[in-house]
Amino acid sequence: MEMFKRGVYLCVSVALVACGGQEPQSQQEPGAELATQEAGLTAGTSRGCSFNIFSIQRPGTLPPVYDVRLNRAASATCPWAQASLLLGSSTSFSPVLSLAANDLGVAVSYVYKSSPSGSAPSLLSLLHVDPETMTFVRSEGLSAGMFGSGRIYTGSLAILADGTTLTASGTKTGVISGETGSGGNYVATYADFFTSTTPRTVVAY
């Protein structure tokens, strides 16, 4: 069991606060500081195109609102023009970002809050974006506990060696619906993520 824990810890990268996103404030609930320490990669390649996910504070908003966007860069290897897609937003919480991509598509996730209330939960949004049309193909989410009793703090995406299975892993409080095991860490597995809507499985430890 200890070796399993160490293996998952190695899969979680140092956080990246991207493109204008600000550090979470010190008054956030206990454990939220982990959001600045753990996150997945924020860039990847699909069908010859480079993609990156970033957040930027919306001007003139108080409490602050952070818009989360996906950018496709123009290049000699990309058959399509530069484009940007608004994925969502987060209120009073600098979102924790992650991206994983291959030729089947682009998977992006961000941990966010929808309310400035200190008791509002932080949630994870997971999206499949078509690399050509820059439109949403699939939308999933993770929350922990009932009635805001739990929090998702981090979410790091990875595509397994089979090229079709996506995992989201990170830290949490509370219980994610359907999880097996227990603890403050989770791994959510989505089989055939880019080509199906097969329900996730979640293991906590």
mmCIF file of C-alpha atoms in Angstrom:
data_model
loop_
_atom_site.group_PDB
_atom_site.id
_atom_site.type_symbol
_atom_site.label_atom_id
_atom_site.label_comp_id
_atom_site.label_asym_id
_atom_site.label_seq_id
_atom_site.Cartn_x
_atom_site.Cartn_y
_atom_site.Cartn_z
ATOM 1 C CA MET A 1 0.000 0.000 0.000
ATOM 2 C CA GLU A 2 2.858 2.358 0.857
ATOM 3 C CA MET A 3 4.463 1.786 -2.539
ATOM 4 C CA PHE A 4 1.121 2.549 -4.232
ATOM 5 C CA LYS A 5 0.899 5.842 -2.370
ATOM 6 C CA ARG A 6 4.436 6.818 -3.346
ATOM 7 C CA GLY A 7 3.711 6.005 -6.990
ATOM 8 C CA VAL A 8 0.683 8.266 -7.082
ATOM 9 C CA TYR A 9 2.561 11.065 -5.335
ATOM 10 C CA LEU A 10 5.208 10.927 -8.068
ATOM 11 C CA CYS A 11 2.483 11.447 -10.680
ATOM 12 C CA VAL A 12 1.432 14.765 -9.161
ATOM 13 C CA SER A 13 3.491 17.673 -10.471
ATOM 14 C CA VAL A 14 4.363 21.033 -8.971
ATOM 15 C CA ALA A 15 1.581 23.561 -9.467
ATOM 16 C CA LEU A 16 1.664 26.140 -12.221
ATOM 17 C CA VAL A 17 -0.133 29.424 -11.665
ATOM 18 C CA ALA A 18 -0.667 30.360 -15.287
ATOM 19 C CA CYS A 19 -1.014 33.593 -17.242
ATOM 20 C CA GLY A 20 -2.250 36.101 -14.735
ATOM 21 C CA GLY A 21 -3.774 33.741 -12.187
ATOM 22 C CA GLN A 22 -2.997 34.826 -8.639
ATOM 23 C CA GLU A 23 -1.988 32.820 -5.612
ATOM 24 C CA PRO A 24 -4.928 31.729 -3.444
ATOM 25 C CA GLN A 25 -5.369 34.029 -0.468
ATOM 26 C CA SER A 26 -4.346 32.950 3.004
ATOM 27 C CA GLN A 27 -7.901 33.063 4.332
ATOM 28 C CA GLN A 28 -8.915 30.051 2.239
ATOM 29 C CA GLU A 29 -10.054 26.938 4.061
ATOM 30 C CA PRO A 30 -7.408 24.550 5.458
ATOM 31 C CA GLY A 31 -5.923 22.360 2.741
ATOM 32 C CA ALA A 32 -6.525 24.830 -0.074
ATOM 33 C CA GLU A 33 -2.848 25.788 0.002
ATOM 34 C CA LEU A 34 -2.177 22.398 -1.599
ATOM 35 C CA ALA A 35 -3.671 23.852 -4.757
ATOM 36 C CA THR A 36 -0.488 25.872 -5.217
ATOM 37 C CA GLN A 37 1.702 22.801 -4.772
ATOM 38 C CA GLU A 38 0.038 20.144 -6.893
ATOM 39 C CA ALA A 39 -1.313 20.256 -10.437
ATOM 40 C CA GLY A 40 -0.827 18.546 -13.740
ATOM 41 C CA LEU A 41 0.805 19.723 -16.919
ATOM 42 C CA THR A 42 -0.893 22.700 -18.543
ATOM 43 C CA ALA A 43 0.233 22.161 -22.151
ATOM 44 C CA GLY A 44 0.079 19.367 -24.721
ATOM 45 C CA THR A 45 -0.124 18.454 -28.399
ATOM 46 C CA SER A 46 -2.971 17.012 -30.477
ATOM 47 C CA ARG A 47 -2.905 16.436 -34.253
ATOM 48 C CA GLY A 48 0.182 18.601 -34.680
ATOM 49 C CA CYS A 49 -1.227 21.547 -32.703
ATOM 50 C CA SER A 50 -0.011 22.901 -29.382
ATOM 51 C CA PHE A 51 -2.573 23.625 -26.664
ATOM 52 C CA ASN A 52 -2.313 25.255 -23.269
ATOM 53 C CA ILE A 53 -4.763 26.018 -20.494
ATOM 54 C CA PHE A 54 -4.426 29.210 -18.479
ATOM 55 C CA SER A 55 -6.386 31.494 -16.188
ATOM 56 C CA ILE A 56 -6.561 35.271 -16.068
ATOM 57 C CA GLN A 57 -8.255 37.571 -13.597
ATOM 58 C CA ARG A 58 -11.225 39.368 -15.097
ATOM 59 C CA PRO A 59 -10.610 43.155 -14.907
ATOM 60 C CA GLY A 60 -12.627 45.147 -12.413
ATOM 61 C CA THR A 61 -14.093 42.224 -10.472
ATOM 62 C CA LEU A 62 -14.354 42.224 -6.688
ATOM 63 C CA PRO A 63 -14.291 39.593 -5.352
ATOM 64 C CA PRO A 64 -11.905 38.453 -8.070
ATOM 65 C CA VAL A 65 -13.198 36.282 -10.896
ATOM 66 C CA TYR A 66 -10.728 34.153 -12.878
ATOM 67 C CA ASP A 67 -11.585 33.113 -16.417
ATOM 68 C CA VAL A 68 -10.159 29.765 -17.543
ATOM 69 C CA ARG A 69 -9.278 29.488 -21.229
ATOM 70 C CA LEU A 70 -7.815 26.940 -23.637
ATOM 71 C CA ASN A 71 -5.505 28.282 -26.346
ATOM 72 C CA ARG A 72 -4.555 26.610 -29.636
ATOM 73 C CA ALA A 73 -1.362 28.039 -31.101
ATOM 74 C CA ALA A 74 -0.764 28.617 -34.805
ATOM 75 C CA SER A 75 2.274 26.779 -36.173
ATOM 76 C CA ALA A 76 3.675 25.138 -39.273
ATOM 77 C CA THR A 77 2.556 21.730 -38.012
ATOM 78 C CA CYS A 78 -0.982 22.762 -37.080
ATOM 79 C CA PRO A 79 -3.581 22.669 -39.886
ATOM 80 C CA TRP A 80 -5.827 25.206 -38.118
ATOM 81 C CA ALA A 81 -5.495 28.828 -37.079
ATOM 82 C CA GLN A 82 -4.862 30.142 -33.604
ATOM 83 C CA ALA A 83 -7.973 29.948 -31.437
ATOM 84 C CA SER A 84 -9.052 30.418 -27.835
ATOM 85 C CA LEU A 85 -11.973 28.874 -25.950
ATOM 86 C CA LEU A 86 -13.508 30.011 -22.648
ATOM 87 C CA LEU A 87 -13.821 26.932 -20.431
ATOM 88 C CA GLY A 88 -15.380 28.485 -17.344
ATOM 89 C CA SER A 89 -14.598 30.721 -14.388
ATOM 90 C CA SER A 90 -13.777 30.659 -10.687
ATOM 91 C CA THR A 91 -14.766 33.152 -7.999
ATOM 92 C CA SER A 92 -12.367 34.162 -5.202
ATOM 93 C CA PHE A 93 -10.224 31.116 -5.920
ATOM 94 C CA SER A 94 -7.277 30.903 -8.296
ATOM 95 C CA PRO A 95 -8.136 27.789 -10.328
ATOM 96 C CA VAL A 96 -5.882 24.735 -10.367
ATOM 97 C CA LEU A 97 -5.312 23.729 -13.996
ATOM 98 C CA SER A 98 -4.372 20.555 -15.861
ATOM 99 C CA LEU A 99 -4.272 19.343 -19.488
ATOM 100 C CA ALA A 100 -3.630 16.007 -21.202
ATOM 101 C CA ALA A 101 -3.803 15.506 -24.961
ATOM 102 C CA ASN A 102 -3.226 13.049 -27.783
ATOM 103 C CA ASP A 103 -4.602 12.708 -31.298
ATOM 104 C CA LEU A 104 -7.990 11.607 -29.948
ATOM 105 C CA GLY A 105 -8.578 14.940 -28.292
ATOM 106 C CA VAL A 106 -7.690 17.434 -25.588
ATOM 107 C CA ALA A 107 -8.713 16.851 -21.959
ATOM 108 C CA VAL A 108 -8.659 19.826 -19.610
ATOM 109 C CA SER A 109 -9.607 20.245 -15.983
ATOM 110 C CA TYR A 110 -9.760 23.047 -13.474
ATOM 111 C CA VAL A 111 -10.573 23.175 -9.783
ATOM 112 C CA TYR A 112 -12.794 26.166 -9.064
ATOM 113 C CA LYS A 113 -15.296 27.818 -6.751
ATOM 114 C CA SER A 114 -18.582 29.237 -7.983
ATOM 115 C CA SER A 115 -19.193 31.449 -4.948
ATOM 116 C CA PRO A 116 -17.059 33.826 -2.863
ATOM 117 C CA SER A 117 -18.480 32.330 0.332
ATOM 118 C CA GLY A 118 -15.853 30.763 2.554
ATOM 119 C CA SER A 119 -18.126 27.767 3.028
ATOM 120 C CA ALA A 120 -18.613 27.209 -0.713
ATOM 121 C CA PRO A 121 -16.982 23.969 -1.918
ATOM 122 C CA SER A 122 -14.215 23.788 -4.494
ATOM 123 C CA LEU A 123 -15.085 21.468 -7.376
ATOM 124 C CA LEU A 124 -13.332 19.945 -10.383
ATOM 125 C CA SER A 125 -14.591 20.455 -13.937
ATOM 126 C CA LEU A 126 -13.313 18.011 -16.578
ATOM 127 C CA LEU A 127 -13.845 18.630 -20.297
ATOM 128 C CA HIS A 128 -13.061 16.924 -23.605
ATOM 129 C CA VAL A 129 -12.415 19.512 -26.324
ATOM 130 C CA ASP A 130 -12.277 18.730 -30.048
ATOM 131 C CA PRO A 131 -8.855 19.979 -31.254
ATOM 132 C CA GLU A 132 -10.188 21.023 -34.680
ATOM 133 C CA THR A 133 -13.470 22.742 -33.858
ATOM 134 C CA MET A 134 -12.501 23.908 -30.335
ATOM 135 C CA THR A 135 -15.914 22.805 -29.062
ATOM 136 C CA PHE A 136 -16.915 20.708 -26.051
ATOM 137 C CA VAL A 137 -17.405 16.993 -26.670
ATOM 138 C CA ARG A 138 -17.823 15.761 -23.105
ATOM 139 C CA SER A 139 -18.259 17.411 -19.714
ATOM 140 C CA GLU A 140 -17.690 15.736 -16.335
ATOM 141 C CA GLY A 141 -17.274 16.952 -12.780
ATOM 142 C CA LEU A 142 -16.058 15.850 -9.371
ATOM 143 C CA SER A 143 -17.360 16.988 -6.007
ATOM 144 C CA ALA A 144 -16.883 15.615 -2.517
ATOM 145 C CA GLY A 145 -19.377 15.327 0.308
ATOM 146 C CA MET A 146 -22.983 16.470 0.439
ATOM 147 C CA PHE A 147 -24.245 20.040 0.673
ATOM 148 C CA GLY A 148 -20.774 21.541 0.432
ATOM 149 C CA SER A 149 -19.290 19.397 3.197
ATOM 150 C CA GLY A 150 -16.251 18.339 1.151
ATOM 151 C CA ARG A 151 -13.692 19.925 -1.130
ATOM 152 C CA ILE A 152 -11.676 18.959 -4.217
ATOM 153 C CA TYR A 153 -8.334 20.731 -3.850
ATOM 154 C CA THR A 154 -6.284 19.495 -6.797
ATOM 155 C CA GLY A 155 -6.717 17.531 -10.025
ATOM 156 C CA SER A 156 -3.928 16.251 -12.257
ATOM 157 C CA LEU A 157 -4.768 14.637 -15.614
ATOM 158 C CA ALA A 158 -2.886 11.796 -17.288
ATOM 159 C CA ILE A 159 -3.543 9.554 -20.294
ATOM 160 C CA LEU A 160 -2.539 5.952 -19.630
ATOM 161 C CA ALA A 161 -0.356 3.855 -21.917
ATOM 162 C CA ASP A 162 -3.377 2.466 -23.783
ATOM 163 C CA GLY A 163 -3.977 5.976 -25.158
ATOM 164 C CA THR A 164 -7.687 5.940 -24.304
ATOM 165 C CA THR A 165 -7.955 5.839 -20.499
ATOM 166 C CA LEU A 166 -7.819 9.167 -18.660
ATOM 167 C CA THR A 167 -7.145 9.594 -14.962
ATOM 168 C CA ALA A 168 -7.670 12.595 -12.707
ATOM 169 C CA SER A 169 -5.847 12.417 -9.386
ATOM 170 C CA GLY A 170 -5.415 14.773 -6.488
ATOM 171 C CA THR A 171 -6.380 15.687 -2.958
ATOM 172 C CA LYS A 172 -9.747 16.168 -1.310
ATOM 173 C CA THR A 173 -11.780 16.184 1.848
ATOM 174 C CA GLY A 174 -15.078 14.334 2.086
ATOM 175 C CA VAL A 175 -16.312 11.460 -0.042
ATOM 176 C CA ILE A 176 -16.688 11.495 -3.831
ATOM 177 C CA SER A 177 -19.855 9.739 -4.959
ATOM 178 C CA GLY A 178 -19.160 6.091 -5.758
ATOM 179 C CA GLU A 179 -15.617 6.029 -4.420
ATOM 180 C CA THR A 180 -14.058 2.916 -2.949
ATOM 181 C CA GLY A 181 -11.455 3.069 -0.212
ATOM 182 C CA SER A 182 -11.026 6.101 2.004
ATOM 183 C CA GLY A 183 -8.625 8.957 2.600
ATOM 184 C CA GLY A 184 -7.641 12.426 1.437
ATOM 185 C CA ASN A 185 -6.309 11.390 -1.982
ATOM 186 C CA TYR A 186 -8.247 10.169 -5.001
ATOM 187 C CA VAL A 187 -7.792 8.704 -8.483
ATOM 188 C CA ALA A 188 -10.763 8.955 -10.854
ATOM 189 C CA THR A 189 -10.452 6.713 -13.925
ATOM 190 C CA TYR A 190 -12.371 7.290 -17.168
ATOM 191 C CA ALA A 191 -12.132 4.349 -19.574
ATOM 192 C CA ASP A 192 -12.293 5.310 -23.273
ATOM 193 C CA PHE A 193 -12.654 8.943 -22.223
ATOM 194 C CA PHE A 194 -12.351 10.423 -25.727
ATOM 195 C CA THR A 195 -14.638 7.949 -27.506
ATOM 196 C CA SER A 196 -17.356 7.077 -24.987
ATOM 197 C CA THR A 197 -19.254 8.272 -21.935
ATOM 198 C CA THR A 198 -18.321 5.272 -19.814
ATOM 199 C CA PRO A 199 -18.876 6.227 -16.142
ATOM 200 C CA ARG A 200 -15.820 6.883 -14.000
ATOM 201 C CA THR A 201 -14.497 4.756 -11.177
ATOM 202 C CA VAL A 202 -12.961 6.453 -8.123
ATOM 203 C CA VAL A 203 -10.472 5.069 -5.622
ATOM 204 C CA ALA A 204 -9.624 6.974 -2.434
ATOM 205 C CA TYR A 205 -6.603 6.278 -0.234
#
